Amino acid sequence: MLTDLDAEIRLYTQDCCVQNHSLTTNHSRWDQYAASFRKSLTAYLDSLRNGTPPPVSGMDGLAELQFEAALRRSAALKRPVDIQNEFPLDVC
């Protein structure tokens, strides 16, 4: 079972032994996302400067946030989440 984003893994064997393994690093787990965030922000700002459509539409961005909210709720409540009913996108 992967227990967190820092890659701590708990292995359960057939004889009920538990082995814990974790990766140790000298940096935050968020460091690996910096280049991706920078590239995304640059592409968005370039679209504004050039008067072109953004690489990701507002609806696609909203749908991604809807999905992430559902993931968090599902993990917190330990149950499946009906995205459309629990996080409806009521936009005109």
mmCIF file of N, CA and C in Angstrom:
data_model
loop_
_atom_site.group_PDB
_atom_site.id
_atom_site.type_symbol
_atom_site.label_atom_id
_atom_site.label_comp_id
_atom_site.label_asym_id
_atom_site.label_seq_id
_atom_site.Cartn_x
_atom_site.Cartn_y
_atom_site.Cartn_z
ATOM 1 N N MET A 1 0.855 -1.167 0.000
ATOM 2 C CA MET A 1 0.000 0.000 0.000
ATOM 3 C C MET A 1 0.900 1.229 0.000
ATOM 4 N N LEU A 2 0.693 2.143 -0.947
ATOM 5 C CA LEU A 2 1.412 3.408 -0.989
ATOM 6 C C LEU A 2 0.668 4.357 -0.066
ATOM 7 N N THR A 3 1.333 4.823 0.989
ATOM 8 C CA THR A 3 0.611 5.589 1.997
ATOM 9 C C THR A 3 0.686 7.091 1.813
ATOM 10 N N ASP A 4 1.648 7.580 1.070
ATOM 11 C CA ASP A 4 1.699 9.021 0.852
ATOM 12 C C ASP A 4 2.556 9.354 -0.359
ATOM 13 N N LEU A 5 2.584 10.621 -0.705
ATOM 14 C CA LEU A 5 3.323 11.049 -1.888
ATOM 15 C C LEU A 5 4.831 10.997 -1.703
ATOM 16 N N ASP A 6 5.291 10.855 -0.479
ATOM 17 C CA ASP A 6 6.727 10.752 -0.240
ATOM 18 C C ASP A 6 7.223 9.330 -0.406
ATOM 19 N N ALA A 7 6.388 8.466 -0.912
ATOM 20 C CA ALA A 7 6.744 7.097 -1.274
ATOM 21 C C ALA A 7 7.116 6.233 -0.083
ATOM 22 N N GLU A 8 6.293 6.261 0.925
ATOM 23 C CA GLU A 8 6.418 5.297 2.007
ATOM 24 C C GLU A 8 5.526 4.125 1.631
ATOM 25 N N ILE A 9 6.107 2.952 1.577
ATOM 26 C CA ILE A 9 5.369 1.776 1.136
ATOM 27 C C ILE A 9 5.321 0.762 2.271
ATOM 28 N N ARG A 10 4.137 0.211 2.514
ATOM 29 C CA ARG A 10 3.961 -0.823 3.525
ATOM 30 C C ARG A 10 3.571 -2.099 2.787
ATOM 31 N N LEU A 11 4.378 -3.135 2.934
ATOM 32 C CA LEU A 11 4.123 -4.407 2.267
ATOM 33 C C LEU A 11 3.598 -5.416 3.275
ATOM 34 N N TYR A 12 2.521 -6.083 2.904
ATOM 35 C CA TYR A 12 1.946 -7.138 3.731
ATOM 36 C C TYR A 12 2.222 -8.467 3.042
ATOM 37 N N THR A 13 2.864 -9.374 3.755
ATOM 38 C CA THR A 13 3.192 -10.670 3.175
ATOM 39 C C THR A 13 2.121 -11.691 3.542
ATOM 40 N N GLN A 14 2.198 -12.878 2.941
ATOM 41 C CA GLN A 14 1.193 -13.909 3.196
ATOM 42 C C GLN A 14 1.164 -14.349 4.652
ATOM 43 N N ASP A 15 2.300 -14.308 5.323
ATOM 44 C CA ASP A 15 2.329 -14.721 6.726
ATOM 45 C C ASP A 15 2.114 -13.538 7.678
ATOM 46 N N CYS A 16 1.495 -12.480 7.149
ATOM 47 C CA CYS A 16 1.086 -11.312 7.935
ATOM 48 C C CYS A 16 2.236 -10.462 8.456
ATOM 49 N N CYS A 17 3.393 -10.621 7.885
ATOM 50 C CA CYS A 17 4.492 -9.732 8.260
ATOM 51 C C CYS A 17 4.330 -8.409 7.520
ATOM 52 N N VAL A 18 4.724 -7.348 8.172
ATOM 53 C CA VAL A 18 4.648 -6.025 7.557
ATOM 54 C C VAL A 18 6.063 -5.507 7.373
ATOM 55 N N GLN A 19 6.342 -5.040 6.176
ATOM 56 C CA GLN A 19 7.633 -4.431 5.883
ATOM 57 C C GLN A 19 7.383 -2.991 5.466
ATOM 58 N N ASN A 20 8.049 -2.060 6.123
ATOM 59 C CA ASN A 20 7.930 -0.649 5.764
ATOM 60 C C ASN A 20 9.172 -0.220 5.009
ATOM 61 N N HIS A 21 8.965 0.466 3.915
ATOM 62 C CA HIS A 21 10.064 0.988 3.106
ATOM 63 C C HIS A 21 9.759 2.443 2.782
ATOM 64 N N SER A 22 10.773 3.265 2.820
ATOM 65 C CA SER A 22 10.560 4.651 2.416
ATOM 66 C C SER A 22 11.784 5.154 1.669
ATOM 67 N N LEU A 23 11.523 6.070 0.768
ATOM 68 C CA LEU A 23 12.596 6.702 0.028
ATOM 69 C C LEU A 23 13.023 7.943 0.793
ATOM 70 N N THR A 24 14.301 8.140 0.919
ATOM 71 C CA THR A 24 14.781 9.353 1.561
ATOM 72 C C THR A 24 15.359 10.258 0.492
ATOM 73 N N THR A 25 15.020 11.507 0.589
ATOM 74 C CA THR A 25 15.503 12.480 -0.380
ATOM 75 C C THR A 25 15.965 13.730 0.339
ATOM 76 N N ASN A 26 16.711 14.542 -0.374
ATOM 77 C CA ASN A 26 17.217 15.789 0.192
ATOM 78 C C ASN A 26 16.339 16.976 -0.187
ATOM 79 N N HIS A 27 15.211 16.723 -0.811
ATOM 80 C CA HIS A 27 14.371 17.822 -1.259
ATOM 81 C C HIS A 27 12.896 17.477 -1.057
ATOM 82 N N SER A 28 12.101 18.490 -1.160
ATOM 83 C CA SER A 28 10.659 18.317 -1.014
ATOM 84 C C SER A 28 10.091 17.548 -2.194
ATOM 85 N N ARG A 29 9.040 16.797 -1.938
ATOM 86 C CA ARG A 29 8.390 16.077 -3.028
ATOM 87 C C ARG A 29 7.832 17.035 -4.068
ATOM 88 N N TRP A 30 7.578 18.272 -3.678
ATOM 89 C CA TRP A 30 6.995 19.244 -4.599
ATOM 90 C C TRP A 30 8.020 19.801 -5.580
ATOM 91 N N ASP A 31 9.316 19.631 -5.303
ATOM 92 C CA ASP A 31 10.351 20.126 -6.214
ATOM 93 C C ASP A 31 10.204 19.538 -7.608
ATOM 94 N N GLN A 32 9.789 18.300 -7.695
ATOM 95 C CA GLN A 32 9.683 17.645 -8.998
ATOM 96 C C GLN A 32 8.589 18.245 -9.869
ATOM 97 N N TYR A 33 7.652 18.965 -9.270
ATOM 98 C CA TYR A 33 6.559 19.556 -10.027
ATOM 99 C C TYR A 33 6.849 20.979 -10.495
ATOM 100 N N ALA A 34 7.906 21.599 -10.000
ATOM 101 C CA ALA A 34 8.191 23.002 -10.309
ATOM 102 C C ALA A 34 8.304 23.255 -11.809
ATOM 103 N N ALA A 35 9.035 22.413 -12.525
ATOM 104 C CA ALA A 35 9.212 22.618 -13.970
ATOM 105 C C ALA A 35 7.882 22.495 -14.705
ATOM 106 N N SER A 36 7.052 21.548 -14.308
ATOM 107 C CA SER A 36 5.749 21.366 -14.946
ATOM 108 C C SER A 36 4.849 22.572 -14.699
ATOM 109 N N PHE A 37 4.817 23.060 -13.452
ATOM 110 C CA PHE A 37 4.000 24.233 -13.145
ATOM 111 C C PHE A 37 4.477 25.445 -13.934
ATOM 112 N N ARG A 38 5.787 25.621 -13.984
ATOM 113 C CA ARG A 38 6.371 26.749 -14.710
ATOM 114 C C ARG A 38 5.985 26.692 -16.192
ATOM 115 N N LYS A 39 6.084 25.510 -16.792
ATOM 116 C CA LYS A 39 5.745 25.341 -18.206
ATOM 117 C C LYS A 39 4.260 25.623 -18.447
ATOM 118 N N SER A 40 3.404 25.141 -17.568
ATOM 119 C CA SER A 40 1.963 25.372 -17.708
ATOM 120 C C SER A 40 1.628 26.852 -17.600
ATOM 121 N N LEU A 41 2.210 27.510 -16.620
ATOM 122 C CA LEU A 41 1.951 28.933 -16.428
ATOM 123 C C LEU A 41 2.470 29.747 -17.609
ATOM 124 N N THR A 42 3.654 29.408 -18.099
ATOM 125 C CA THR A 42 4.218 30.100 -19.259
ATOM 126 C C THR A 42 3.322 29.942 -20.481
ATOM 127 N N ALA A 43 2.820 28.744 -20.724
ATOM 128 C CA ALA A 43 1.936 28.504 -21.871
ATOM 129 C C ALA A 43 0.650 29.316 -21.743
ATOM 130 N N TYR A 44 0.106 29.395 -20.541
ATOM 131 C CA TYR A 44 -1.119 30.169 -20.330
ATOM 132 C C TYR A 44 -0.867 31.659 -20.561
ATOM 133 N N LEU A 45 0.215 32.182 -19.975
ATOM 134 C CA LEU A 45 0.533 33.600 -20.150
ATOM 135 C C LEU A 45 0.833 33.930 -21.607
ATOM 136 N N ASP A 46 1.507 33.029 -22.309
ATOM 137 C CA ASP A 46 1.772 33.229 -23.740
ATOM 138 C C ASP A 46 0.466 33.328 -24.523
ATOM 139 N N SER A 47 -0.518 32.510 -24.163
ATOM 140 C CA SER A 47 -1.803 32.565 -24.874
ATOM 141 C C SER A 47 -2.489 33.911 -24.640
ATOM 142 N N LEU A 48 -2.368 34.458 -23.439
ATOM 143 C CA LEU A 48 -2.947 35.778 -23.169
ATOM 144 C C LEU A 48 -2.244 36.859 -23.978
ATOM 145 N N ARG A 49 -0.921 36.795 -24.001
ATOM 146 C CA ARG A 49 -0.138 37.796 -24.740
ATOM 147 C C ARG A 49 -0.409 37.741 -26.237
ATOM 148 N N ASN A 50 -0.597 36.536 -26.760
ATOM 149 C CA ASN A 50 -0.755 36.347 -28.202
ATOM 150 C C ASN A 50 -2.209 36.354 -28.663
ATOM 151 N N GLY A 51 -3.131 36.437 -27.727
ATOM 152 C CA GLY A 51 -4.542 36.437 -28.091
ATOM 153 C C GLY A 51 -5.019 35.110 -28.659
ATOM 154 N N THR A 52 -4.404 34.034 -28.226
ATOM 155 C CA THR A 52 -4.780 32.698 -28.692
ATOM 156 C C THR A 52 -5.471 31.939 -27.560
ATOM 157 N N PRO A 53 -6.215 30.891 -27.891
ATOM 158 C CA PRO A 53 -6.869 30.115 -26.830
ATOM 159 C C PRO A 53 -5.830 29.497 -25.885
ATOM 160 N N PRO A 54 -6.155 29.414 -24.601
ATOM 161 C CA PRO A 54 -5.227 28.779 -23.661
ATOM 162 C C PRO A 54 -5.089 27.293 -23.969
ATOM 163 N N PRO A 55 -3.968 26.693 -23.556
ATOM 164 C CA PRO A 55 -3.755 25.268 -23.830
ATOM 165 C C PRO A 55 -4.803 24.368 -23.181
ATOM 166 N N VAL A 56 -5.375 24.814 -22.079
ATOM 167 C CA VAL A 56 -6.426 24.057 -21.385
ATOM 168 C C VAL A 56 -7.608 25.001 -21.216
ATOM 169 N N SER A 57 -8.770 24.559 -21.637
ATOM 170 C CA SER A 57 -9.960 25.412 -21.524
ATOM 171 C C SER A 57 -10.381 25.558 -20.064
ATOM 172 N N GLY A 58 -11.174 26.584 -19.811
ATOM 173 C CA GLY A 58 -11.689 26.784 -18.461
ATOM 174 C C GLY A 58 -12.521 25.607 -17.984
ATOM 175 N N MET A 59 -13.332 25.041 -18.873
ATOM 176 C CA MET A 59 -14.155 23.880 -18.501
ATOM 177 C C MET A 59 -13.292 22.660 -18.188
ATOM 178 N N ASP A 60 -12.239 22.456 -18.966
ATOM 179 C CA ASP A 60 -11.346 21.327 -18.681
ATOM 180 C C ASP A 60 -10.656 21.520 -17.336
ATOM 181 N N GLY A 61 -10.242 22.751 -17.040
ATOM 182 C CA GLY A 61 -9.627 23.039 -15.745
ATOM 183 C C GLY A 61 -10.598 22.816 -14.603
ATOM 184 N N LEU A 62 -11.840 23.251 -14.789
ATOM 185 C CA LEU A 62 -12.869 23.057 -13.770
ATOM 186 C C LEU A 62 -13.164 21.572 -13.556
ATOM 187 N N ALA A 63 -13.213 20.816 -14.642
ATOM 188 C CA ALA A 63 -13.450 19.371 -14.529
ATOM 189 C C ALA A 63 -12.308 18.692 -13.768
ATOM 190 N N GLU A 64 -11.082 19.156 -13.974
ATOM 191 C CA GLU A 64 -9.935 18.600 -13.238
ATOM 192 C C GLU A 64 -10.065 18.889 -11.744
ATOM 193 N N LEU A 65 -10.464 20.109 -11.396
ATOM 194 C CA LEU A 65 -10.667 20.445 -9.982
ATOM 195 C C LEU A 65 -11.790 19.608 -9.376
ATOM 196 N N GLN A 66 -12.834 19.378 -10.147
ATOM 197 C CA GLN A 66 -13.949 18.533 -9.712
ATOM 198 C C GLN A 66 -13.439 17.123 -9.402
ATOM 199 N N PHE A 67 -12.619 16.593 -10.296
ATOM 200 C CA PHE A 67 -12.062 15.253 -10.126
ATOM 201 C C PHE A 67 -11.169 15.179 -8.887
ATOM 202 N N GLU A 68 -10.305 16.186 -8.705
ATOM 203 C CA GLU A 68 -9.416 16.192 -7.538
ATOM 204 C C GLU A 68 -10.203 16.300 -6.237
ATOM 205 N N ALA A 69 -11.260 17.101 -6.229
ATOM 206 C CA ALA A 69 -12.099 17.207 -5.031
ATOM 207 C C ALA A 69 -12.759 15.868 -4.718
ATOM 208 N N ALA A 70 -13.190 15.167 -5.753
ATOM 209 C CA ALA A 70 -13.804 13.853 -5.555
ATOM 210 C C ALA A 70 -12.792 12.847 -5.017
ATOM 211 N N LEU A 71 -11.561 12.904 -5.511
ATOM 212 C CA LEU A 71 -10.514 12.010 -4.990
ATOM 213 C C LEU A 71 -10.291 12.243 -3.502
ATOM 214 N N ARG A 72 -10.197 13.515 -3.122
ATOM 215 C CA ARG A 72 -9.966 13.844 -1.709
ATOM 216 C C ARG A 72 -11.130 13.358 -0.841
ATOM 217 N N ARG A 73 -12.348 13.583 -1.314
ATOM 218 C CA ARG A 73 -13.518 13.148 -0.538
ATOM 219 C C ARG A 73 -13.556 11.629 -0.427
ATOM 220 N N SER A 74 -13.287 10.942 -1.513
ATOM 221 C CA SER A 74 -13.305 9.482 -1.506
ATOM 222 C C SER A 74 -12.276 8.932 -0.520
ATOM 223 N N ALA A 75 -11.085 9.509 -0.525
ATOM 224 C CA ALA A 75 -10.041 9.057 0.405
ATOM 225 C C ALA A 75 -10.425 9.364 1.848
ATOM 226 N N ALA A 76 -10.976 10.540 2.087
ATOM 227 C CA ALA A 76 -11.342 10.935 3.449
ATOM 228 C C ALA A 76 -12.487 10.091 4.000
ATOM 229 N N LEU A 77 -13.470 9.801 3.149
ATOM 230 C CA LEU A 77 -14.642 9.052 3.599
ATOM 231 C C LEU A 77 -14.522 7.549 3.386
ATOM 232 N N LYS A 78 -13.457 7.148 2.690
ATOM 233 C CA LYS A 78 -13.205 5.733 2.405
ATOM 234 C C LYS A 78 -14.399 5.077 1.712
ATOM 235 N N ARG A 79 -14.882 5.760 0.682
ATOM 236 C CA ARG A 79 -16.001 5.238 -0.097
ATOM 237 C C ARG A 79 -15.939 5.817 -1.509
ATOM 238 N N PRO A 80 -16.609 5.157 -2.447
ATOM 239 C CA PRO A 80 -16.684 5.726 -3.797
ATOM 240 C C PRO A 80 -17.468 7.044 -3.779
ATOM 241 N N VAL A 81 -17.153 7.903 -4.714
ATOM 242 C CA VAL A 81 -17.818 9.194 -4.829
ATOM 243 C C VAL A 81 -18.465 9.294 -6.206
ATOM 244 N N ASP A 82 -19.714 9.715 -6.237
ATOM 245 C CA ASP A 82 -20.411 9.966 -7.498
ATOM 246 C C ASP A 82 -20.126 11.415 -7.888
ATOM 247 N N ILE A 83 -19.161 11.600 -8.761
ATOM 248 C CA ILE A 83 -18.686 12.945 -9.100
ATOM 249 C C ILE A 83 -19.820 13.845 -9.583
ATOM 250 N N GLN A 84 -20.631 13.357 -10.498
ATOM 251 C CA GLN A 84 -21.678 14.194 -11.090
ATOM 252 C C GLN A 84 -22.706 14.662 -10.058
ATOM 253 N N ASN A 85 -23.030 13.819 -9.087
ATOM 254 C CA ASN A 85 -24.030 14.187 -8.077
ATOM 255 C C ASN A 85 -23.439 14.947 -6.901
ATOM 256 N N GLU A 86 -22.225 14.603 -6.496
ATOM 257 C CA GLU A 86 -21.638 15.236 -5.324
ATOM 258 C C GLU A 86 -20.870 16.509 -5.654
ATOM 259 N N PHE A 87 -20.441 16.640 -6.897
ATOM 260 C CA PHE A 87 -19.713 17.826 -7.344
ATOM 261 C C PHE A 87 -20.249 18.279 -8.702
ATOM 262 N N PRO A 88 -21.512 18.662 -8.763
ATOM 263 C CA PRO A 88 -22.084 19.037 -10.060
ATOM 264 C C PRO A 88 -21.439 20.308 -10.608
ATOM 265 N N LEU A 89 -21.282 20.351 -11.918
ATOM 266 C CA LEU A 89 -20.771 21.540 -12.594
ATOM 267 C C LEU A 89 -21.962 22.285 -13.185
ATOM 268 N N ASP A 90 -22.510 23.187 -12.413
ATOM 269 C CA ASP A 90 -23.658 23.968 -12.872
ATOM 270 C C ASP A 90 -23.155 25.284 -13.449
ATOM 271 N N VAL A 91 -22.770 25.248 -14.705
ATOM 272 C CA VAL A 91 -22.290 26.464 -15.365
ATOM 273 C C VAL A 91 -23.189 26.769 -16.554
ATOM 274 N N CYS A 92 -23.326 28.038 -16.827
ATOM 275 C CA CYS A 92 -24.186 28.446 -17.950
ATOM 276 C C CYS A 92 -23.411 28.474 -19.244
#
